[in-house]
mmCIF file of C-alpha atoms and ligand atoms in Angstrom:
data_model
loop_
_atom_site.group_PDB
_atom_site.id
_atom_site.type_symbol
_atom_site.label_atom_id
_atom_site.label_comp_id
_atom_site.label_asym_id
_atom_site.label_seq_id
_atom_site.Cartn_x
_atom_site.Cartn_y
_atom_site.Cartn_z
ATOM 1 C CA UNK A 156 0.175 11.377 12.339
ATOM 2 C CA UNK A 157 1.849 8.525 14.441
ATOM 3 C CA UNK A 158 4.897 9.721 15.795
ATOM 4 C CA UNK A 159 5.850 6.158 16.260
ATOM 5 C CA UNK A 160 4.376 4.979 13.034
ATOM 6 C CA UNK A 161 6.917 4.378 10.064
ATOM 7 C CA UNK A 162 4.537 4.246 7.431
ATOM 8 C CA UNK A 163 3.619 7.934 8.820
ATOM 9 C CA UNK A 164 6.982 9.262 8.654
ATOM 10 C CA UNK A 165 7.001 8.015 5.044
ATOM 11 C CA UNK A 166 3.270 9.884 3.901
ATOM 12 C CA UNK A 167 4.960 12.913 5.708
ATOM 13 C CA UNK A 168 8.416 12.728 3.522
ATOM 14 C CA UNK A 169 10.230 12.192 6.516
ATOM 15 C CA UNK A 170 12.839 10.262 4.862
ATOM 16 C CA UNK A 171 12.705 11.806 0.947
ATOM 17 C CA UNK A 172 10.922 8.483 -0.370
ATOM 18 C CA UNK A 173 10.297 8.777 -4.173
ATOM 19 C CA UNK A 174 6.233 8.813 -4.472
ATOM 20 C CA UNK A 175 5.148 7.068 -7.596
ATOM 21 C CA UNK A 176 1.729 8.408 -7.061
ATOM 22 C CA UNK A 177 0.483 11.394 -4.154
ATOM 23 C CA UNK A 178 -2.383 13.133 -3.808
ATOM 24 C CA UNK A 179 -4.240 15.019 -0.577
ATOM 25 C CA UNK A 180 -5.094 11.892 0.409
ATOM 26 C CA UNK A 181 -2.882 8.680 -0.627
ATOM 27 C CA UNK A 182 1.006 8.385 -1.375
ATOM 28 C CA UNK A 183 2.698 5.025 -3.064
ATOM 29 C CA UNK A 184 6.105 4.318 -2.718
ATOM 30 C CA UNK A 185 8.248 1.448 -3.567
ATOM 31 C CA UNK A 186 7.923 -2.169 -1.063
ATOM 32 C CA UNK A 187 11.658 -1.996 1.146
ATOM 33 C CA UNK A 188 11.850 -5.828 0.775
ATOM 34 C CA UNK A 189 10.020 -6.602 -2.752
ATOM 35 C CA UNK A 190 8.583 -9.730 -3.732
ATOM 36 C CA UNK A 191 7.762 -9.393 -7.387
ATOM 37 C CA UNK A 192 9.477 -7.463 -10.236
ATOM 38 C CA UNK A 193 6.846 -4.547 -9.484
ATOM 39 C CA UNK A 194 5.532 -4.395 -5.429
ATOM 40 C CA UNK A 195 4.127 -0.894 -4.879
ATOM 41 C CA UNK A 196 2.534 0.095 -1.303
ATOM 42 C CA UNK A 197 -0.229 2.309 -1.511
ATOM 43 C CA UNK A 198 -1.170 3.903 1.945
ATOM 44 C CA UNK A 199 -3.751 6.430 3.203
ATOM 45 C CA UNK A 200 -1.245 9.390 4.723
ATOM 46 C CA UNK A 201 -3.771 9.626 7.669
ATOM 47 C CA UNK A 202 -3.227 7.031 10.084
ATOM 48 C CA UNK A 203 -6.029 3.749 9.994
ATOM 49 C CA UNK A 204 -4.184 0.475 11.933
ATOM 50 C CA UNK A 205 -5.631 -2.527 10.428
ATOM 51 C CA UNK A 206 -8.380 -2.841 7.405
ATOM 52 C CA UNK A 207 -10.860 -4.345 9.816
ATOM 53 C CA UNK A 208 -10.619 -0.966 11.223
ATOM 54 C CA UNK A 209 -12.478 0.906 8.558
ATOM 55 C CA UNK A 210 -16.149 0.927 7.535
ATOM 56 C CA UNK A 211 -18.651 2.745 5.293
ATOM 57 C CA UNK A 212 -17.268 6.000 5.891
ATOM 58 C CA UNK A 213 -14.028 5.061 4.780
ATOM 59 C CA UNK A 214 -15.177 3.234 1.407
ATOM 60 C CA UNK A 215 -14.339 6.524 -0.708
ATOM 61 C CA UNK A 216 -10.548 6.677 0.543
ATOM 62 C CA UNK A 217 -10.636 2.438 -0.187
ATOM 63 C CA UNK A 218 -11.762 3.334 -3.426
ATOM 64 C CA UNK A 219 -9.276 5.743 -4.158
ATOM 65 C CA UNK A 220 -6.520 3.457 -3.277
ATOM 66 C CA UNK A 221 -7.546 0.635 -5.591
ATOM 67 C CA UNK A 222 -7.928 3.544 -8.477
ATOM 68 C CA UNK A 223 -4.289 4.696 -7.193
ATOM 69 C CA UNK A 224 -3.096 1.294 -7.820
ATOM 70 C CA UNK A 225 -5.014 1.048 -11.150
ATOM 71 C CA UNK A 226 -2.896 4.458 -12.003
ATOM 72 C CA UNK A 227 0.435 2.627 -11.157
ATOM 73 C CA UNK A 228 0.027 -0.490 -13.124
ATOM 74 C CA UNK A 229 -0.302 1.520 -15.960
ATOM 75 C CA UNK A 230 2.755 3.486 -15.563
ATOM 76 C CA UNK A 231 4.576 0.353 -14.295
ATOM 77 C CA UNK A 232 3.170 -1.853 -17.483
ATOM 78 C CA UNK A 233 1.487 -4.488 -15.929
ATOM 79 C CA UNK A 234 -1.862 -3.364 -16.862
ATOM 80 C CA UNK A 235 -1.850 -6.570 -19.602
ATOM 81 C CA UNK A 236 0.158 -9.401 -17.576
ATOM 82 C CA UNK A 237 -1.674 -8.606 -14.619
ATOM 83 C CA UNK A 238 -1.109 -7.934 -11.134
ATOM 84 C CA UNK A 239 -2.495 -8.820 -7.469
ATOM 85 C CA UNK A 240 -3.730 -6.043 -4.797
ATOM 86 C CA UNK A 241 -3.816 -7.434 -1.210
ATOM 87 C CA UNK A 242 -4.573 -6.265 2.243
ATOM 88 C CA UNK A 243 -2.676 -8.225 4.978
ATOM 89 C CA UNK A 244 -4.627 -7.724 8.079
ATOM 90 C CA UNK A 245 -3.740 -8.639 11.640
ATOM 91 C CA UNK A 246 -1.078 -11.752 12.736
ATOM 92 C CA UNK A 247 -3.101 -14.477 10.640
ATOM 93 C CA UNK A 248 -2.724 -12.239 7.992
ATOM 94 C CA UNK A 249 0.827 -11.494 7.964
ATOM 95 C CA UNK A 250 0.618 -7.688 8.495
ATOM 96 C CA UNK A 251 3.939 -6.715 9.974
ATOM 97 C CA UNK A 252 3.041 -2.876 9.670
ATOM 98 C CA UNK A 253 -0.196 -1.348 11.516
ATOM 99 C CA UNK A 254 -0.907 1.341 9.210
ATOM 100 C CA UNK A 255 -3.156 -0.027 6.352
ATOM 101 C CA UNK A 256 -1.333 -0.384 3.127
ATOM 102 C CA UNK A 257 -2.148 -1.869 -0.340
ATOM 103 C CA UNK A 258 0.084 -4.351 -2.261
ATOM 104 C CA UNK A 259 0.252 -4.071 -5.544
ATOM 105 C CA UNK A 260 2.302 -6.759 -6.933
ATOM 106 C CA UNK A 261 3.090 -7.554 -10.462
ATOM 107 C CA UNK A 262 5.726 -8.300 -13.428
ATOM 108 C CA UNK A 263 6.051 -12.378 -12.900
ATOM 109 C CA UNK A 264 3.501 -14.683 -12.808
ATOM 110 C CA UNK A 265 2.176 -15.457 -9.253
ATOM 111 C CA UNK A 266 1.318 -18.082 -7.774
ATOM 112 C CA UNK A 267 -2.302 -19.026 -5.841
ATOM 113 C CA UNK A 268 -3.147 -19.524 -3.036
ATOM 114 C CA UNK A 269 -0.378 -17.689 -1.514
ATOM 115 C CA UNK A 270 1.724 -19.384 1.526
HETATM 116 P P1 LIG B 252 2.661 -6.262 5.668
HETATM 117 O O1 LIG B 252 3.251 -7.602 5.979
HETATM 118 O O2 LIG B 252 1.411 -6.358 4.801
HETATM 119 O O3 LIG B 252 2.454 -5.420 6.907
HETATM 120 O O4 LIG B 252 3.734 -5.545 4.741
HETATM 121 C C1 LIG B 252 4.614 -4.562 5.192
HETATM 122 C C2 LIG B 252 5.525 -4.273 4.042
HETATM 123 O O5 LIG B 252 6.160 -3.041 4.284
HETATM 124 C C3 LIG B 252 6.653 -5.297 3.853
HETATM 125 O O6 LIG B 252 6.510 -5.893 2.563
HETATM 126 C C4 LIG B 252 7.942 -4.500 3.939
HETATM 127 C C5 LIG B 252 7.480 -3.068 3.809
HETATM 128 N N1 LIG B 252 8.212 -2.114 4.617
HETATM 129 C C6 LIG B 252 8.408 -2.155 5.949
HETATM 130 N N2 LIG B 252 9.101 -1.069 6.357
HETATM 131 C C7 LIG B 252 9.312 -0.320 5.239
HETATM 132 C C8 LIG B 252 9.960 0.913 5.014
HETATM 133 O O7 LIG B 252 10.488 1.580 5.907
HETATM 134 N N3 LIG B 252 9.985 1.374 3.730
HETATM 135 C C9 LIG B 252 9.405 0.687 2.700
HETATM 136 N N4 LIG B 252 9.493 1.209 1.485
HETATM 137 N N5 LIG B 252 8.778 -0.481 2.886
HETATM 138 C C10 LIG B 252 8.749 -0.983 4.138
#
């Protein structure tokens, strides 16, 4: 646990966010600023900065968060249409939050390669 992390504060229910998924290791909540129909964030509650900061040891907990977001789709229904999981990572990649997170984004059709 971060104190100063926000992402953190969320895993520990700091601020009473609705979980559409939890378990010992991962919550999912709802993106603040979505940018499809369906934009889930799935996040590890303990604290890992960037993607390029995990390795091997860490691939089970990955896993899990890809099945986590296979678990939402479902109850979201964009299992059929489809959906997109991304990992922004560091400034090229646009990640505005240093505690890793999974997008799951779905419910229109998107468009590739992304800006
Ligand atoms: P990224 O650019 O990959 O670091 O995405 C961070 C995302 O986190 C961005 O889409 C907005 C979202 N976000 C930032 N702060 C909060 C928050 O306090 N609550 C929620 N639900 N989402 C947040």
């Amino acid at each position: 646990m971060h104190s100063d992390c926000i992402f953190c504060k969320i895993a520990t229910n700091e601020f009473d966010t609705e979980f559409l998924y939890e378990s010992d290791e991962i919550v999912a909540f709802r993106d603040l600023n979505p940018k499809a129909p369906v934009h889930v964030l799935i996040i590890p509650k303990r604290h890992i900065e960037k993607i390029s900061d995990t390795n091997e040891s860490d691939a089970l907990l990955l896993g899990k968060m890809i099945n986590a977001a296979n678990i939402i789709a479902e109850k979201e229904n964009i299992n059929d249409s489809g959906f997109r999981l991304v990992f922004n990572c560091g400034k090229d990649g646009g990640q505005e939050v240093y505690h890793i997170h999974l997008h799951l984004l779905g419910g229109r059709s998107l468009t590739w390669p992304p800006g």
